[in-house]
PDB file of C-alpha atoms and ligand atoms in Angstrom:
ATOM      1  CA  MET A   1     128.670 116.549  81.809  1.00 65.00           C
ATOM      2  CA  PRO A   2     126.206 114.638  84.036  1.00 72.00           C
ATOM      3  CA  GLU A   3     124.000 116.672  86.315  1.00 74.00           C
ATOM      4  CA  ARG A   4     124.140 114.163  89.142  1.00 77.00           C
ATOM      5  CA  VAL A   5     126.363 111.284  90.020  1.00 79.00           C
ATOM      6  CA  TYR A   6     125.419 108.995  92.834  1.00 79.00           C
ATOM      7  CA  ASN A   7     127.407 106.201  94.379  1.00 78.00           C
ATOM      8  CA  ASN A   8     125.572 104.141  96.946  1.00 74.00           C
ATOM      9  CA  GLY A   9     128.771 102.906  98.500  1.00 69.00           C
ATOM     10  CA  ARG A  10     128.404  99.514  96.900  1.00 78.00           C
ATOM     11  CA  GLY A  11     129.831 100.423  93.560  1.00 84.00           C
ATOM     12  CA  ILE A  12     126.616 101.413  91.763  1.00 90.00           C
ATOM     13  CA  ARG A  13     126.737 104.850  90.126  1.00 91.00           C
ATOM     14  CA  VAL A  14     123.768 106.568  88.494  1.00 94.00           C
ATOM     15  CA  GLU A  15     124.299 109.561  86.250  1.00 93.00           C
ATOM     16  CA  VAL A  16     121.881 111.675  84.206  1.00 95.00           C
ATOM     17  CA  ASP A  17     123.284 113.790  81.413  1.00 94.00           C
ATOM     18  CA  ILE A  18     121.034 116.836  81.533  1.00 92.00           C
ATOM     19  CA  ASP A  19     122.558 118.202  78.323  1.00 93.00           C
ATOM     20  CA  THR A  20     121.101 115.335  76.287  1.00 96.00           C
ATOM     21  CA  CYS A  21     117.947 114.593  78.341  1.00 96.00           C
ATOM     22  CA  THR A  22     114.735 115.405  76.460  1.00 97.00           C
ATOM     23  CA  ALA A  23     112.540 115.564  79.612  1.00 97.00           C
ATOM     24  CA  CYS A  24     110.373 112.705  78.339  1.00 97.00           C
ATOM     25  CA  GLU A  25     109.380 111.852  81.946  1.00 97.00           C
ATOM     26  CA  LEU A  26     109.975 108.112  81.498  1.00 98.00           C
ATOM     27  CA  CYS A  27     112.563 107.674  84.251  1.00 97.00           C
ATOM     28  CA  TYR A  28     110.730 109.308  87.119  1.00 96.00           C
ATOM     29  CA  GLU A  29     107.382 107.860  86.036  1.00 97.00           C
ATOM     30  CA  ARG A  30     108.817 104.330  86.084  1.00 98.00           C
ATOM     31  CA  LEU A  31     111.281 104.573  88.950  1.00 97.00           C
ATOM     32  CA  PRO A  32     110.330 107.334  91.380  1.00 97.00           C
ATOM     33  CA  GLU A  33     112.519 105.730  94.058  1.00 95.00           C
ATOM     34  CA  VAL A  34     115.560 106.898  92.088  1.00 95.00           C
ATOM     35  CA  PHE A  35     114.545 109.751  89.757  1.00 95.00           C
ATOM     36  CA  VAL A  36     112.639 112.895  90.676  1.00 94.00           C
ATOM     37  CA  ASN A  37     111.280 115.691  88.483  1.00 95.00           C
ATOM     38  CA  ARG A  38     113.285 118.714  89.576  1.00 93.00           C
ATOM     39  CA  GLY A  39     110.369 120.966  88.583  1.00 95.00           C
ATOM     40  CA  ASP A  40     111.142 121.734  84.964  1.00 94.00           C
ATOM     41  CA  GLY A  41     110.746 118.221  83.584  1.00 94.00           C
ATOM     42  CA  LEU A  42     114.387 117.278  83.934  1.00 94.00           C
ATOM     43  CA  PRO A  43     115.223 114.524  86.412  1.00 94.00           C
ATOM     44  CA  LEU A  44     117.393 114.575  89.465  1.00 93.00           C
ATOM     45  CA  VAL A  45     118.908 111.439  90.902  1.00 93.00           C
ATOM     46  CA  MET A  46     117.552 111.090  94.427  1.00 91.00           C
ATOM     47  CA  ILE A  47     118.160 107.615  95.772  1.00 89.00           C
ATOM     48  CA  ARG A  48     115.360 106.748  98.181  1.00 88.00           C
ATOM     49  CA  CYS A  49     115.787 102.989  98.272  1.00 89.00           C
ATOM     50  CA  ASN A  50     118.390 100.259  98.176  1.00 89.00           C
ATOM     51  CA  LEU A  51     119.708 100.458  94.620  1.00 91.00           C
ATOM     52  CA  GLU A  52     120.442  96.769  94.552  1.00 89.00           C
ATOM     53  CA  ARG A  53     116.747  96.053  95.116  1.00 92.00           C
ATOM     54  CA  VAL A  54     115.733  98.026  92.004  1.00 94.00           C
ATOM     55  CA  LEU A  55     118.817  97.362  89.903  1.00 94.00           C
ATOM     56  CA  GLU A  56     117.005  95.268  87.290  1.00 96.00           C
ATOM     57  CA  GLU A  57     114.390  98.001  86.680  1.00 97.00           C
ATOM     58  CA  LEU A  58     117.078 100.691  86.834  1.00 96.00           C
ATOM     59  CA  LEU A  59     119.006  98.993  84.034  1.00 97.00           C
ATOM     60  CA  LYS A  60     115.800  98.668  81.971  1.00 98.00           C
ATOM     61  CA  VAL A  61     114.964 102.348  82.468  1.00 98.00           C
ATOM     62  CA  ALA A  62     118.504 103.321  81.450  1.00 98.00           C
ATOM     63  CA  GLU A  63     118.163 101.151  78.339  1.00 98.00           C
ATOM     64  CA  ASP A  64     114.741 102.623  77.525  1.00 98.00           C
ATOM     65  CA  CYS A  65     115.800 106.260  77.997  1.00 98.00           C
ATOM     66  CA  PRO A  66     115.261 107.601  74.449  1.00 98.00           C
ATOM     67  CA  SER A  67     118.326 109.823  74.528  1.00 98.00           C
ATOM     68  CA  GLY A  68     120.664 107.455  76.350  1.00 98.00           C
ATOM     69  CA  SER A  69     121.091 110.031  79.106  1.00 97.00           C
ATOM     70  CA  ILE A  70     121.105 107.602  82.040  1.00 96.00           C
ATOM     71  CA  ILE A  71     124.375 105.896  82.762  1.00 94.00           C
ATOM     72  CA  VAL A  72     124.555 103.117  85.337  1.00 94.00           C
ATOM     73  CA  SER A  73     128.015 101.823  86.098  1.00 91.00           C
TER      74      SER A  73
HETATM   75  S1  LIG B   1     114.191 108.901  80.522  1.00 89.68           S
HETATM   76 FE1  LIG B   1     116.010 109.920  79.763  1.00 89.68          FE
HETATM   77  S2  LIG B   1     115.265 111.533  78.370  1.00 89.68           S
HETATM   78 FE2  LIG B   1     113.530 110.872  79.652  1.00 89.68          FE
HETATM   79  S3  LIG B   1     113.496 112.308  81.379  1.00 89.68           S
HETATM   80 FE3  LIG B   1     114.705 110.507  82.008  1.00 89.68          FE
HETATM   81  S4  LIG B   1     116.856 111.015  81.505  1.00 89.68           S
HETATM   82 FE4  LIG B   1     115.533 112.455  80.411  1.00 89.68          FE
END
């Protein structure tokens, strides 16, 4: 079950499945506008920008997540 689900009101949802996340740090290192280390290495989704502006990078980060824990829909 995803830890966080975010909908920016324009139909973009970002989810992180904490159960499968390996805390590799990739997502919040590459896209700190969206992902934040919650303190134990696992990311929280904290949208601090217009998602549409970073959508291309967001999709790349989701694709590069080694455990497939980021779902953008
Ligand atoms: S990139 Fe994926 S595995 Fe790495 S910290 Fe983020 S959600 Fe977890």
